[in-house]
N, CA, C and O of each residue as an XYZ file, in Angstrom:
272
protein
N       0.779     -1.049     -0.140
C       0.014     -0.147     -0.134
C       0.867      1.295     -0.145
O       1.991      1.402      0.343
N       0.239      2.224     -0.696
C       1.183      3.463     -1.060
C       0.384      4.532     -0.447
O      -0.830      4.370     -0.317
N       1.035      5.750     -0.010
C       0.101      7.012      0.247
C       0.259      7.812     -1.089
O       1.308      8.017     -1.701
N      -1.061      8.237     -1.425
C      -1.468      9.126     -2.546
C      -1.806     10.430     -2.187
O      -2.236     10.740     -1.076
N      -1.551     11.454     -3.426
C      -1.876     12.815     -2.989
C      -2.334     13.267     -4.235
O      -1.898     12.760     -5.268
N      -3.264     14.270     -4.250
C      -3.785     14.831     -5.342
C      -2.987     16.521     -5.548
O      -2.637     17.061     -4.498
N      -2.809     17.057     -6.482
C      -2.186     18.209     -6.763
C      -3.512     19.110     -6.658
O      -4.451     18.836     -7.405
N      -3.605     20.078     -5.834
C      -4.777     21.042     -6.007
C      -4.811     22.067     -6.904
O      -5.834     22.737     -7.049
N      -3.684     22.294     -7.604
C      -3.595     23.122     -8.737
C      -3.732     22.283     -9.987
O      -3.009     21.310    -10.200
N      -4.630     22.670    -10.759
C      -4.861     21.701    -12.150
C      -3.573     22.239    -12.937
O      -2.995     23.314    -12.782
N      -3.266     21.137    -13.873
C      -2.340     21.379    -14.906
C      -3.038     22.107    -16.147
O      -4.247     22.103    -16.379
N      -1.960     22.781    -16.957
C      -2.606     23.609    -18.031
C      -3.666     23.236    -18.879
O      -4.359     23.969    -19.585
N      -3.726     21.772    -18.703
C      -4.609     21.131    -19.573
C      -5.818     20.583    -18.703
O      -6.590     19.748    -19.176
N      -5.966     21.116    -17.319
C      -7.284     21.058    -16.858
C      -7.420     20.244    -15.467
O      -8.130     20.544    -14.508
N      -6.563     19.145    -15.607
C      -6.581     17.920    -14.834
C      -5.762     18.077    -13.532
O      -4.773     18.810    -13.536
N      -6.146     17.401    -12.400
C      -5.208     17.481    -11.288
C      -4.790     15.992    -11.119
O      -5.481     14.973    -11.121
N      -3.294     16.194    -10.956
C      -2.504     14.964    -11.049
C      -2.487     14.324     -9.622
O      -2.482     14.939     -8.556
N      -2.478     13.075     -9.793
C      -2.382     12.216     -8.655
C      -0.908     11.757     -8.604
O      -0.243     11.374     -9.566
N      -0.533     11.854     -7.392
C       0.997     11.359     -7.097
C       1.206     10.380     -6.051
O       0.365     10.443     -5.153
N       2.014      9.577     -5.936
C       2.519      8.458     -4.909
C       3.600      9.292     -4.106
O       4.452     10.006     -4.634
N       3.454      9.119     -2.931
C       4.387      9.856     -1.993
C       5.917      9.514     -2.274
O       6.296      8.374     -2.546
N       6.571     10.377     -2.199
C       8.024     10.327     -2.800
C       8.393     10.710     -4.041
O       9.598     10.788     -4.279
N       7.523     10.993     -4.969
C       7.545     11.528     -6.401
C       8.335     12.793     -6.416
O       8.099     13.726     -5.649
N       9.260     12.794     -7.292
C      10.033     13.975     -7.392
C       9.302     15.196     -7.897
O       9.777     16.330     -7.951
N       7.977     14.794     -8.292
C       7.191     15.937     -8.853
C       5.999     16.311     -7.787
O       5.075     17.079     -8.056
N       6.154     15.728     -6.698
C       5.122     15.883     -5.597
C       4.797     17.431     -5.511
O       5.736     18.221     -5.611
N       3.529     17.887     -5.333
C       3.332     19.289     -5.127
C       3.808     19.843     -3.730
O       4.035     19.011     -2.851
N       3.968     21.106     -3.470
C       4.100     21.507     -2.228
C       3.078     21.134     -1.228
O       1.954     20.757     -1.561
N       3.458     21.238     -0.036
C       2.454     20.580      1.155
C       1.097     21.339      0.905
O       0.021     20.741      0.906
N       1.211     22.675      0.694
C      -0.078     23.624      0.749
C      -0.752     23.494     -0.585
O      -1.877     23.957     -0.776
N      -0.106     22.901     -1.451
C      -0.764     22.557     -2.860
C      -1.060     20.941     -3.103
O      -0.975     20.438     -4.223
N      -1.313     20.415     -2.269
C      -1.935     18.890     -2.317
C      -2.827     18.608     -1.137
O      -2.789     19.179     -0.047
N      -3.797     17.448     -1.593
C      -4.547     16.946     -0.779
C      -4.229     15.435     -0.397
O      -3.906     14.741     -1.361
N      -4.256     14.935      0.581
C      -3.992     13.575      0.963
C      -5.230     13.080      0.555
O      -6.319     13.631      0.710
N      -4.931     11.697     -0.128
C      -6.218     11.010     -0.631
C      -5.870      9.673      0.263
O      -6.942      9.080      0.388
N      -5.030      9.086      0.807
C      -5.134      8.061      1.477
C      -3.995      7.043      1.171
O      -2.989      7.461      0.599
N      -4.104      5.613      1.549
C      -3.242      4.784      1.296
C      -3.982      3.867      0.152
O      -5.212      3.902      0.124
N      -3.342      3.126     -0.703
C      -4.162      2.591     -1.612
C      -3.206      1.452     -2.238
O      -1.988      1.602     -2.147
N      -3.717      0.375     -2.838
C      -2.765     -0.886     -3.538
C      -2.529     -0.380     -4.867
O      -1.602     -0.839     -5.535
N      -3.308      0.552     -5.323
C      -3.227      0.896     -6.884
C      -3.537      2.397     -7.131
O      -4.305      3.001     -6.381
N      -2.986      2.940     -8.096
C      -3.355      4.308     -8.558
C      -4.575      4.452     -9.047
O      -5.166      5.530     -9.111
N      -5.050      3.279     -9.447
C      -6.525      3.183    -10.114
C      -7.674      3.508     -8.752
O      -8.813      3.958     -8.874
N      -7.132      3.213     -7.763
C      -8.077      3.380     -6.426
C      -7.704      4.674     -5.965
O      -8.596      5.174     -5.281
N      -6.488      5.536     -6.129
C      -6.147      6.557     -5.779
C      -6.933      7.523     -6.559
O      -7.490      8.487     -6.034
N      -6.979      7.236     -7.937
C      -7.793      8.187     -8.834
C      -9.253      8.270     -8.353
O      -9.823      9.355     -8.235
N      -9.857      7.059     -8.072
C     -11.346      7.105     -7.832
C     -11.461      7.982     -6.514
O     -12.546      8.536     -6.340
N     -10.559      8.154     -5.656
C     -10.741      8.860     -4.476
C     -10.669     10.353     -4.793
O     -11.452     11.139     -4.260
N      -9.614     10.797     -5.771
C      -9.398     12.110     -5.941
C     -10.672     12.414     -6.866
O     -10.959     13.610     -6.903
N     -11.482     11.571     -7.612
C     -12.605     12.078     -8.376
C     -13.662     12.725     -7.276
O     -14.454     13.602     -7.622
N     -13.603     12.190     -5.848
C     -14.524     12.638     -5.077
C     -14.211     14.124     -4.803
O     -15.092     14.795     -4.264
N     -12.980     14.724     -5.143
C     -13.137     15.993     -4.959
C     -13.017     16.721     -6.242
O     -13.697     17.746     -6.274
N     -12.236     16.426     -7.457
C     -12.021     16.839     -8.570
C     -12.905     16.031     -9.927
O     -13.001     14.807    -10.014
N     -13.372     16.805    -10.707
C     -13.903     16.066    -11.813
C     -12.929     15.736    -12.965
O     -13.259     14.922    -13.828
N     -11.992     16.224    -12.982
C     -10.739     15.707    -14.027
C      -9.544     15.481    -13.470
O      -8.864     16.439    -13.104
N      -9.112     14.213    -13.322
C      -7.957     13.772    -12.591
C      -7.226     12.879    -13.456
O      -7.777     12.164    -14.294
N      -5.855     12.926    -13.229
C      -4.891     11.901    -14.011
C      -3.752     11.490    -13.145
O      -3.343     12.169    -12.202
N      -3.272     10.371    -13.504
C      -1.956      9.859    -12.838
C      -0.813     10.714    -13.149
O      -0.981     11.438    -14.131
N       0.341     10.807    -12.530
C       1.231     11.430    -12.727
C       2.022     10.472    -13.436
O       2.191      9.315    -13.051
N       2.659     11.129    -14.810
C       3.460     10.226    -15.798
C       4.606      9.473    -14.926
O       4.960      8.330    -15.216
N       5.130     10.160    -13.894
C       6.536      9.536    -13.437
C       5.965      8.703    -12.447
O       6.377      7.557    -12.629
N       5.082      8.782    -11.333
C       5.033      7.887    -10.055
C       3.714      7.067    -10.402
O       3.446      6.089     -9.705
N       2.908      7.421    -11.421
C       1.564      6.683    -11.197
C       1.159      6.410    -12.802
O      -0.028      6.427    -13.129
N       2.403      6.113    -13.953
C       2.245      5.739    -15.151
C       1.158      5.070    -15.569
O       0.592      5.349    -16.626
N       0.698      3.930    -14.604
C      -0.188      2.960    -15.163
C      -1.528      3.684    -15.240
O      -2.494      3.215    -15.842
N      -1.534      4.865    -14.592
C      -2.941      5.623    -14.310
C      -2.723      6.967    -15.276
O      -3.543      7.885    -15.309
N      -1.819      6.947    -15.851
C      -1.536      8.504    -16.760
C      -2.227      8.363    -18.052
O      -1.891      7.456    -18.813
N      -3.231      9.244    -18.382
C      -3.960      9.044    -19.822
C      -3.414     10.318    -20.689
O      -3.365     10.301    -21.919
N      -3.116     11.136    -20.093
C      -2.999     12.483    -20.858
C      -1.646     12.667    -21.751
O      -1.466     13.702    -22.393
């Protein structure tokens, strides 16, 4: 199980990226929301959709869920 976070600031394309703890592209603490511990990025994206309509996995740390 891994800790996941959502970037509170959307990308220029509108989606809020979901990151795994330890990602080199993790947003600053004031710009992220803790989503919880999950066994997959897919579950983390589902949790992020509770807050944001448009979400995507980080290309670097959640590539299996990266769509854009």
